[in-house]
């Protein structure tokens, strides 16, 4: 069996706390990372090769995301701002001022609006096409907001340390569901087809049907997890957390397929690439790593070792 050999992507000098892939574009997919070093970075999604660094924040960057076609990036930081960027040029397009540390950011599907969540317990909505306008306050949790994400253009999910998952509709600006969770939700991800929401909370990963907000499946983890990601075709689920390891599970059966220890600190973020060939992990150890979904397959910088031809692999013929 081939051995998993992750690619280590150098550059960050402090913990890597958030990751996001774009969709597949004409130039491939892209990967953005957020770090406490204050310098979010853009990389090629298949190789992890560095493309550029977004310079402009004056504090730890807690959140980073890309829209589907990689035409826009957004970051949130400890300097009380969220910023909008052109990923290809690195140009800063807008700064959205807040009253507290910005912990999470997310685009609506059409990329026209940006959702942010802050340490002051509030969730805000900004118009990316009118960056000079103040943000609209949408929701106040009872504790610090940890994650936001948007399904389509109107349905928003937000989580905080108050052990609940809020669901609200931008068309009316009201909360439409409030779902209790066993612990604080530290990661939220919309599946590639938009049908499922993956939520990570302590030793549990819960999959919700987005339309009904009913629980579809739950996974019990071997240790506290901080992040999880569902494969684009829903064949598998990867997760990472407190014990420094990456875990891969069969989605249908829940069986653990693989586990790897490649980091030297807790894993804060895990995300599948849009083609499902790799998944990325970011850690407290300051590194970002890429892992193969199918170990031994030729892809990106990985080259499978061709099987030796029959003559070389066969034992020599016996002498007569």
mmCIF file of C-alpha atoms in Angstrom:
data_model
loop_
_atom_site.group_PDB
_atom_site.id
_atom_site.type_symbol
_atom_site.label_atom_id
_atom_site.label_comp_id
_atom_site.label_asym_id
_atom_site.label_seq_id
_atom_site.Cartn_x
_atom_site.Cartn_y
_atom_site.Cartn_z
ATOM 1 C CA UNK A 1 0.000 0.000 0.000
ATOM 2 C CA UNK A 2 1.275 3.488 -0.852
ATOM 3 C CA UNK A 3 2.266 5.736 2.040
ATOM 4 C CA UNK A 4 0.623 9.111 2.594
ATOM 5 C CA UNK A 5 3.240 11.831 2.084
ATOM 6 C CA UNK A 6 1.741 15.281 2.717
ATOM 7 C CA UNK A 7 3.046 18.420 1.048
ATOM 8 C CA UNK A 8 4.129 21.088 3.516
ATOM 9 C CA UNK A 9 3.441 24.639 2.347
ATOM 10 C CA UNK A 10 5.880 27.066 4.023
ATOM 11 C CA UNK A 11 5.317 30.757 4.591
ATOM 12 C CA UNK A 12 3.365 31.356 7.777
ATOM 13 C CA UNK A 13 5.203 32.088 11.018
ATOM 14 C CA UNK A 14 2.277 31.744 13.436
ATOM 15 C CA UNK A 15 -0.673 29.327 13.767
ATOM 16 C CA UNK A 16 -2.812 28.726 10.661
ATOM 17 C CA UNK A 17 -6.405 29.154 11.826
ATOM 18 C CA UNK A 18 -8.596 29.130 8.712
ATOM 19 C CA UNK A 19 -8.569 27.746 5.155
ATOM 20 C CA UNK A 20 -10.815 27.944 2.104
ATOM 21 C CA UNK A 21 -10.698 26.696 -1.481
ATOM 22 C CA UNK A 22 -12.249 28.394 -4.472
ATOM 23 C CA UNK A 23 -14.199 26.367 -6.993
ATOM 24 C CA UNK A 24 -12.515 24.965 -10.099
ATOM 25 C CA UNK A 25 -11.726 27.847 -12.489
ATOM 26 C CA UNK A 26 -10.093 27.972 -15.921
ATOM 27 C CA UNK A 27 -6.778 28.289 -14.087
ATOM 28 C CA UNK A 28 -7.478 25.524 -11.579
ATOM 29 C CA UNK A 29 -8.512 25.954 -7.964
ATOM 30 C CA UNK A 30 -7.010 28.270 -5.361
ATOM 31 C CA UNK A 31 -6.455 28.005 -1.612
ATOM 32 C CA UNK A 32 -6.412 30.876 0.884
ATOM 33 C CA UNK A 33 -5.097 30.642 4.436
ATOM 34 C CA UNK A 34 -5.497 32.851 7.504
ATOM 35 C CA UNK A 35 -2.840 33.034 10.191
ATOM 36 C CA UNK A 36 -2.096 34.824 13.420
ATOM 37 C CA UNK A 37 0.972 36.270 11.663
ATOM 38 C CA UNK A 38 -1.411 38.778 10.021
ATOM 39 C CA UNK A 39 -0.502 37.785 6.458
ATOM 40 C CA UNK A 40 -3.163 35.743 4.624
ATOM 41 C CA UNK A 41 -1.744 33.859 1.650
ATOM 42 C CA UNK A 42 -3.024 32.590 -1.693
ATOM 43 C CA UNK A 43 -1.791 29.295 -3.156
ATOM 44 C CA UNK A 44 -2.450 26.954 -6.052
ATOM 45 C CA UNK A 45 -5.049 24.483 -4.892
ATOM 46 C CA UNK A 46 -3.437 21.388 -6.393
ATOM 47 C CA UNK A 47 0.209 21.943 -5.441
ATOM 48 C CA UNK A 48 0.133 24.436 -2.578
ATOM 49 C CA UNK A 49 2.566 26.662 -4.477
ATOM 50 C CA UNK A 50 2.616 30.205 -3.102
ATOM 51 C CA UNK A 51 1.013 32.813 -5.364
ATOM 52 C CA UNK A 52 0.859 35.883 -3.178
ATOM 53 C CA UNK A 53 0.416 37.462 0.255
ATOM 54 C CA UNK A 54 -2.357 39.907 1.142
ATOM 55 C CA UNK A 55 -0.768 42.830 2.998
ATOM 56 C CA UNK A 56 -2.851 45.374 4.884
ATOM 57 C CA UNK A 57 -4.064 43.959 8.206
ATOM 58 C CA UNK A 58 -2.486 45.154 11.454
ATOM 59 C CA UNK A 59 -3.156 42.141 13.635
ATOM 60 C CA UNK A 60 -3.808 38.430 13.643
ATOM 61 C CA UNK A 61 -6.018 37.300 10.761
ATOM 62 C CA UNK A 62 -8.673 34.909 12.049
ATOM 63 C CA UNK A 63 -10.665 34.214 8.899
ATOM 64 C CA UNK A 64 -10.216 33.986 5.138
ATOM 65 C CA UNK A 65 -12.425 32.887 2.272
ATOM 66 C CA UNK A 66 -12.652 32.871 -1.526
ATOM 67 C CA UNK A 67 -15.730 33.030 -3.705
ATOM 68 C CA UNK A 68 -16.401 30.238 -6.166
ATOM 69 C CA UNK A 69 -14.691 31.732 -9.238
ATOM 70 C CA UNK A 70 -11.757 33.166 -7.243
ATOM 71 C CA UNK A 71 -12.594 36.712 -8.308
ATOM 72 C CA UNK A 72 -12.945 37.907 -4.694
ATOM 73 C CA UNK A 73 -11.328 37.098 -1.355
ATOM 74 C CA UNK A 74 -12.291 38.279 2.113
ATOM 75 C CA UNK A 75 -10.429 38.279 5.413
ATOM 76 C CA UNK A 76 -11.271 39.145 9.011
ATOM 77 C CA UNK A 77 -8.776 40.202 11.653
ATOM 78 C CA UNK A 78 -7.943 41.370 15.153
ATOM 79 C CA UNK A 79 -7.544 44.954 13.862
ATOM 80 C CA UNK A 80 -11.359 45.301 13.931
ATOM 81 C CA UNK A 81 -11.671 45.070 10.149
ATOM 82 C CA UNK A 82 -12.774 42.758 7.392
ATOM 83 C CA UNK A 83 -11.192 43.343 4.010
ATOM 84 C CA UNK A 84 -12.225 42.589 0.439
ATOM 85 C CA UNK A 85 -9.486 41.701 -2.066
ATOM 86 C CA UNK A 86 -8.856 40.938 -5.699
ATOM 87 C CA UNK A 87 -7.077 37.566 -5.338
ATOM 88 C CA UNK A 88 -5.301 37.699 -8.675
ATOM 89 C CA UNK A 89 -3.721 41.136 -8.249
ATOM 90 C CA UNK A 90 -3.619 41.262 -4.453
ATOM 91 C CA UNK A 91 -5.310 44.684 -4.549
ATOM 92 C CA UNK A 92 -7.306 45.649 -1.476
ATOM 93 C CA UNK A 93 -10.768 46.605 -2.729
ATOM 94 C CA UNK A 94 -12.515 47.610 0.480
ATOM 95 C CA UNK A 95 -12.187 47.767 4.252
ATOM 96 C CA UNK A 96 -15.232 47.113 6.440
ATOM 97 C CA UNK A 97 -14.732 48.595 9.903
ATOM 98 C CA UNK A 98 -16.099 46.844 12.984
ATOM 99 C CA UNK A 99 -16.248 47.588 16.691
ATOM 100 C CA UNK A 100 -14.442 44.412 17.695
ATOM 101 C CA UNK A 101 -12.252 41.544 16.469
ATOM 102 C CA UNK A 102 -13.614 39.879 13.312
ATOM 103 C CA UNK A 103 -13.519 36.099 13.811
ATOM 104 C CA UNK A 104 -15.248 34.776 10.690
ATOM 105 C CA UNK A 105 -16.284 35.848 7.174
ATOM 106 C CA UNK A 106 -18.403 34.386 4.369
ATOM 107 C CA UNK A 107 -19.784 35.421 0.981
ATOM 108 C CA UNK A 108 -23.288 34.955 -0.305
ATOM 109 C CA UNK A 109 -23.303 32.748 -3.402
ATOM 110 C CA UNK A 110 -23.465 35.731 -5.766
ATOM 111 C CA UNK A 111 -20.524 37.374 -3.916
ATOM 112 C CA UNK A 112 -22.450 40.628 -3.646
ATOM 113 C CA UNK A 113 -22.682 40.544 0.147
ATOM 114 C CA UNK A 114 -20.293 39.613 2.936
ATOM 115 C CA UNK A 115 -21.300 38.136 6.292
ATOM 116 C CA UNK A 116 -19.010 38.708 9.273
ATOM 117 C CA UNK A 117 -19.051 37.477 12.864
ATOM 118 C CA UNK A 118 -17.295 39.213 15.727
ATOM 119 C CA UNK A 119 -15.965 38.721 19.211
ATOM 120 C CA UNK A 120 -18.561 41.230 20.413
ATOM 121 C CA UNK A 121 -21.239 38.533 19.801
ATOM 122 C CA UNK A 122 -22.661 40.194 16.664
ATOM 123 C CA UNK A 123 -23.191 39.138 13.044
ATOM 124 C CA UNK A 124 -23.089 41.771 10.298
ATOM 125 C CA UNK A 125 -24.049 42.020 6.632
ATOM 126 C CA UNK A 126 -22.073 44.235 4.218
ATOM 127 C CA UNK A 127 -22.794 45.165 0.605
ATOM 128 C CA UNK A 128 -19.629 44.448 -1.379
ATOM 129 C CA UNK A 129 -20.810 46.742 -4.167
ATOM 130 C CA UNK A 130 -21.279 49.652 -1.722
ATOM 131 C CA UNK A 131 -18.247 49.349 0.545
ATOM 132 C CA UNK A 132 -18.635 52.850 1.991
ATOM 133 C CA UNK A 133 -21.946 51.936 3.622
ATOM 134 C CA UNK A 134 -22.086 50.707 7.206
ATOM 135 C CA UNK A 135 -22.877 47.076 7.829
ATOM 136 C CA UNK A 136 -26.310 45.909 8.861
ATOM 137 C CA UNK A 137 -26.433 44.196 12.248
ATOM 138 C CA UNK A 138 -28.309 40.942 11.797
ATOM 139 C CA UNK A 139 -27.926 38.911 14.939
ATOM 140 C CA UNK A 140 -26.485 39.074 18.420
ATOM 141 C CA UNK A 141 -25.487 35.828 20.055
ATOM 142 C CA UNK A 142 -24.996 35.556 23.810
ATOM 143 C CA UNK A 143 -21.270 34.841 23.341
ATOM 144 C CA UNK A 144 -18.486 35.365 20.779
ATOM 145 C CA UNK A 145 -19.404 34.394 17.205
ATOM 146 C CA UNK A 146 -17.161 31.592 15.954
ATOM 147 C CA UNK A 147 -18.406 30.759 12.440
ATOM 148 C CA UNK A 148 -20.728 32.018 9.708
ATOM 149 C CA UNK A 149 -21.547 30.578 6.294
ATOM 150 C CA UNK A 150 -24.149 31.237 3.649
ATOM 151 C CA UNK A 151 -26.279 28.832 1.630
ATOM 152 C CA UNK A 152 -27.256 30.430 -1.658
ATOM 153 C CA UNK A 153 -27.897 34.150 -1.433
ATOM 154 C CA UNK A 154 -30.334 34.309 1.467
ATOM 155 C CA UNK A 155 -29.862 31.595 4.101
ATOM 156 C CA UNK A 156 -27.178 32.244 6.731
ATOM 157 C CA UNK A 157 -25.865 29.961 9.467
ATOM 158 C CA UNK A 158 -23.971 31.296 12.467
ATOM 159 C CA UNK A 159 -22.509 29.679 15.571
ATOM 160 C CA UNK A 160 -21.059 30.924 18.811
ATOM 161 C CA UNK A 161 -19.929 29.587 22.166
ATOM 162 C CA UNK A 162 -23.576 29.587 23.316
ATOM 163 C CA UNK A 163 -24.029 25.999 22.031
ATOM 164 C CA UNK A 164 -26.568 26.792 19.391
ATOM 165 C CA UNK A 165 -26.655 27.060 15.619
ATOM 166 C CA UNK A 166 -28.684 29.984 14.327
ATOM 167 C CA UNK A 167 -30.331 29.974 10.908
ATOM 168 C CA UNK A 168 -31.758 33.147 9.457
ATOM 169 C CA UNK A 169 -33.160 34.451 6.227
ATOM 170 C CA UNK A 170 -31.673 37.600 4.682
ATOM 171 C CA UNK A 171 -34.934 38.325 2.857
ATOM 172 C CA UNK A 172 -36.659 39.141 6.122
ATOM 173 C CA UNK A 173 -33.606 39.616 8.328
ATOM 174 C CA UNK A 174 -35.015 37.289 10.962
ATOM 175 C CA UNK A 175 -33.844 34.120 12.659
ATOM 176 C CA UNK A 176 -35.889 31.216 11.310
ATOM 177 C CA UNK A 177 -34.321 28.344 13.284
ATOM 178 C CA UNK A 178 -32.269 27.927 16.433
ATOM 179 C CA UNK A 179 -30.688 24.491 16.723
ATOM 180 C CA UNK A 180 -29.151 23.324 20.025
ATOM 181 C CA UNK A 181 -25.765 21.577 19.879
ATOM 182 C CA UNK A 182 -23.891 19.571 22.494
ATOM 183 C CA UNK A 183 -20.973 22.005 22.497
ATOM 184 C CA UNK A 184 -19.818 25.188 20.754
ATOM 185 C CA UNK A 185 -19.701 24.767 16.970
ATOM 186 C CA UNK A 186 -16.155 25.505 15.781
ATOM 187 C CA UNK A 187 -16.548 24.774 12.051
ATOM 188 C CA UNK A 188 -19.305 25.098 9.458
ATOM 189 C CA UNK A 189 -19.188 23.993 5.820
ATOM 190 C CA UNK A 190 -21.772 23.901 3.040
ATOM 191 C CA UNK A 191 -21.436 20.844 0.781
ATOM 192 C CA UNK A 192 -20.444 21.466 -2.826
ATOM 193 C CA UNK A 193 -23.977 20.707 -4.070
ATOM 194 C CA UNK A 194 -25.480 23.014 -1.448
ATOM 195 C CA UNK A 195 -27.592 20.273 0.112
ATOM 196 C CA UNK A 196 -25.797 19.574 3.408
ATOM 197 C CA UNK A 197 -24.228 21.514 6.273
ATOM 198 C CA UNK A 198 -21.327 19.990 8.223
ATOM 199 C CA UNK A 199 -20.965 21.273 11.800
ATOM 200 C CA UNK A 200 -18.115 20.356 14.137
ATOM 201 C CA UNK A 201 -18.680 20.537 17.897
ATOM 202 C CA UNK A 202 -16.262 18.889 20.304
ATOM 203 C CA UNK A 203 -16.264 15.103 19.717
ATOM 204 C CA UNK A 204 -19.276 15.240 17.399
ATOM 205 C CA UNK A 205 -19.644 16.072 13.713
ATOM 206 C CA UNK A 206 -23.260 16.652 12.667
ATOM 207 C CA UNK A 207 -24.545 16.702 9.093
ATOM 208 C CA UNK A 208 -27.752 18.696 8.521
ATOM 209 C CA UNK A 209 -30.105 18.786 5.572
ATOM 210 C CA UNK A 210 -30.088 22.473 4.666
ATOM 211 C CA UNK A 211 -33.683 22.604 3.436
ATOM 212 C CA UNK A 212 -35.241 20.895 6.455
ATOM 213 C CA UNK A 213 -32.439 21.637 8.981
ATOM 214 C CA UNK A 214 -32.913 18.077 10.214
ATOM 215 C CA UNK A 215 -29.951 15.939 11.267
ATOM 216 C CA UNK A 216 -28.996 13.516 8.506
ATOM 217 C CA UNK A 217 -25.998 11.854 10.140
ATOM 218 C CA UNK A 218 -23.685 12.171 13.140
ATOM 219 C CA UNK A 219 -20.127 10.972 13.665
ATOM 220 C CA UNK A 220 -18.535 10.420 17.074
ATOM 221 C CA UNK A 221 -14.871 11.346 17.011
ATOM 222 C CA UNK A 222 -11.964 9.794 18.948
ATOM 223 C CA UNK A 223 -10.996 13.209 20.346
ATOM 224 C CA UNK A 224 -12.063 16.851 20.281
ATOM 225 C CA UNK A 225 -12.334 18.055 16.681
ATOM 226 C CA UNK A 226 -12.068 21.669 15.532
ATOM 227 C CA UNK A 227 -12.876 21.283 11.825
ATOM 228 C CA UNK A 228 -14.357 18.833 9.317
ATOM 229 C CA UNK A 229 -14.967 18.727 5.574
ATOM 230 C CA UNK A 230 -17.177 16.577 3.360
ATOM 231 C CA UNK A 231 -15.846 15.218 0.058
ATOM 232 C CA UNK A 232 -17.539 16.811 -2.988
ATOM 233 C CA UNK A 233 -19.133 13.482 -3.952
ATOM 234 C CA UNK A 234 -19.998 12.732 -0.281
ATOM 235 C CA UNK A 235 -17.912 9.546 -0.267
ATOM 236 C CA UNK A 236 -15.811 10.534 2.729
ATOM 237 C CA UNK A 237 -15.354 13.003 5.552
ATOM 238 C CA UNK A 238 -12.065 14.363 6.922
ATOM 239 C CA UNK A 239 -11.551 15.995 10.313
ATOM 240 C CA UNK A 240 -8.800 17.339 12.547
ATOM 241 C CA UNK A 241 -8.511 18.731 16.034
ATOM 242 C CA UNK A 242 -6.930 18.593 19.453
ATOM 243 C CA UNK A 243 -4.837 15.415 19.092
ATOM 244 C CA UNK A 244 -2.751 16.718 16.115
ATOM 245 C CA UNK A 245 -4.153 14.012 13.797
ATOM 246 C CA UNK A 246 -6.127 13.979 10.546
ATOM 247 C CA UNK A 247 -8.956 11.449 10.302
ATOM 248 C CA UNK A 248 -10.798 10.159 7.257
ATOM 249 C CA UNK A 249 -14.158 8.375 7.512
ATOM 250 C CA UNK A 250 -16.424 6.601 5.064
ATOM 251 C CA UNK A 251 -19.477 8.855 4.891
ATOM 252 C CA UNK A 252 -22.058 6.113 4.340
ATOM 253 C CA UNK A 253 -20.895 3.635 6.995
ATOM 254 C CA UNK A 254 -19.061 5.915 9.419
ATOM 255 C CA UNK A 255 -16.056 3.581 9.354
ATOM 256 C CA UNK A 256 -12.674 5.168 10.023
ATOM 257 C CA UNK A 257 -10.604 4.672 6.881
ATOM 258 C CA UNK A 258 -7.331 6.438 7.704
ATOM 259 C CA UNK A 259 -5.590 8.562 10.313
ATOM 260 C CA UNK A 260 -2.338 10.500 10.009
ATOM 261 C CA UNK A 261 -0.228 12.523 12.406
ATOM 262 C CA UNK A 262 1.617 15.087 10.346
ATOM 263 C CA UNK A 263 1.279 18.189 12.506
ATOM 264 C CA UNK A 264 3.001 19.167 15.736
ATOM 265 C CA UNK A 265 0.056 21.043 17.182
ATOM 266 C CA UNK A 266 -3.749 21.014 17.164
ATOM 267 C CA UNK A 267 -5.387 21.123 13.721
ATOM 268 C CA UNK A 268 -7.556 24.234 13.415
ATOM 269 C CA UNK A 269 -8.859 23.899 9.850
ATOM 270 C CA UNK A 270 -9.477 21.112 7.324
ATOM 271 C CA UNK A 271 -10.955 21.549 3.839
ATOM 272 C CA UNK A 272 -11.408 19.358 0.754
ATOM 273 C CA UNK A 273 -10.413 20.766 -2.618
ATOM 274 C CA UNK A 274 -13.300 21.250 -5.087
ATOM 275 C CA UNK A 275 -12.178 18.292 -7.225
ATOM 276 C CA UNK A 276 -11.857 16.086 -4.138
ATOM 277 C CA UNK A 277 -8.291 15.041 -4.950
ATOM 278 C CA UNK A 278 -6.669 16.660 -1.912
ATOM 279 C CA UNK A 279 -7.561 18.070 1.460
ATOM 280 C CA UNK A 280 -5.724 20.875 3.231
ATOM 281 C CA UNK A 281 -4.998 21.234 6.930
ATOM 282 C CA UNK A 282 -3.835 24.209 8.979
ATOM 283 C CA UNK A 283 -2.353 23.872 12.445
ATOM 284 C CA UNK A 284 -1.201 25.578 15.609
ATOM 285 C CA UNK A 285 2.314 24.573 14.525
ATOM 286 C CA UNK A 286 2.213 27.281 11.838
ATOM 287 C CA UNK A 287 2.133 24.895 8.881
ATOM 288 C CA UNK A 288 -0.310 24.227 6.095
ATOM 289 C CA UNK A 289 -0.275 20.737 4.588
ATOM 290 C CA UNK A 290 -1.904 19.099 1.574
ATOM 291 C CA UNK A 291 -2.933 15.434 1.753
ATOM 292 C CA UNK A 292 -3.934 13.070 -1.044
ATOM 293 C CA UNK A 293 -7.452 11.719 -0.969
ATOM 294 C CA UNK A 294 -6.311 8.706 -3.032
ATOM 295 C CA UNK A 295 -2.857 7.885 -1.741
ATOM 296 C CA UNK A 296 -0.345 7.018 -4.465
ATOM 297 C CA UNK A 297 -2.264 8.638 -7.326
ATOM 298 C CA UNK A 298 -0.403 10.942 -9.714
ATOM 299 C CA UNK A 299 -1.757 14.421 -9.032
ATOM 300 C CA UNK A 300 -0.189 17.864 -8.621
ATOM 301 C CA UNK A 301 3.318 17.348 -7.255
ATOM 302 C CA UNK A 302 2.685 13.716 -6.349
ATOM 303 C CA UNK A 303 3.946 11.123 -8.828
ATOM 304 C CA UNK A 304 3.007 7.490 -8.403
ATOM 305 C CA UNK A 305 5.832 4.997 -8.602
ATOM 306 C CA UNK A 306 5.337 2.891 -11.733
ATOM 307 C CA UNK A 307 5.334 -0.837 -11.194
ATOM 308 C CA UNK A 308 8.526 -2.460 -12.320
ATOM 309 C CA UNK A 309 8.171 -4.535 -15.436
ATOM 310 C CA UNK A 310 7.707 -8.237 -15.083
ATOM 311 C CA UNK A 311 11.277 -9.155 -15.997
ATOM 312 C CA UNK A 312 12.754 -6.943 -13.271
ATOM 313 C CA UNK A 313 10.338 -8.100 -10.597
ATOM 314 C CA UNK A 314 10.562 -11.843 -11.394
ATOM 315 C CA UNK A 315 13.269 -13.974 -9.743
ATOM 316 C CA UNK A 316 16.107 -15.164 -12.028
ATOM 317 C CA UNK A 317 15.551 -18.473 -13.816
ATOM 318 C CA UNK A 318 17.183 -21.533 -12.196
ATOM 319 C CA UNK A 319 20.361 -22.828 -13.880
ATOM 320 C CA UNK A 320 20.073 -26.129 -15.690
#
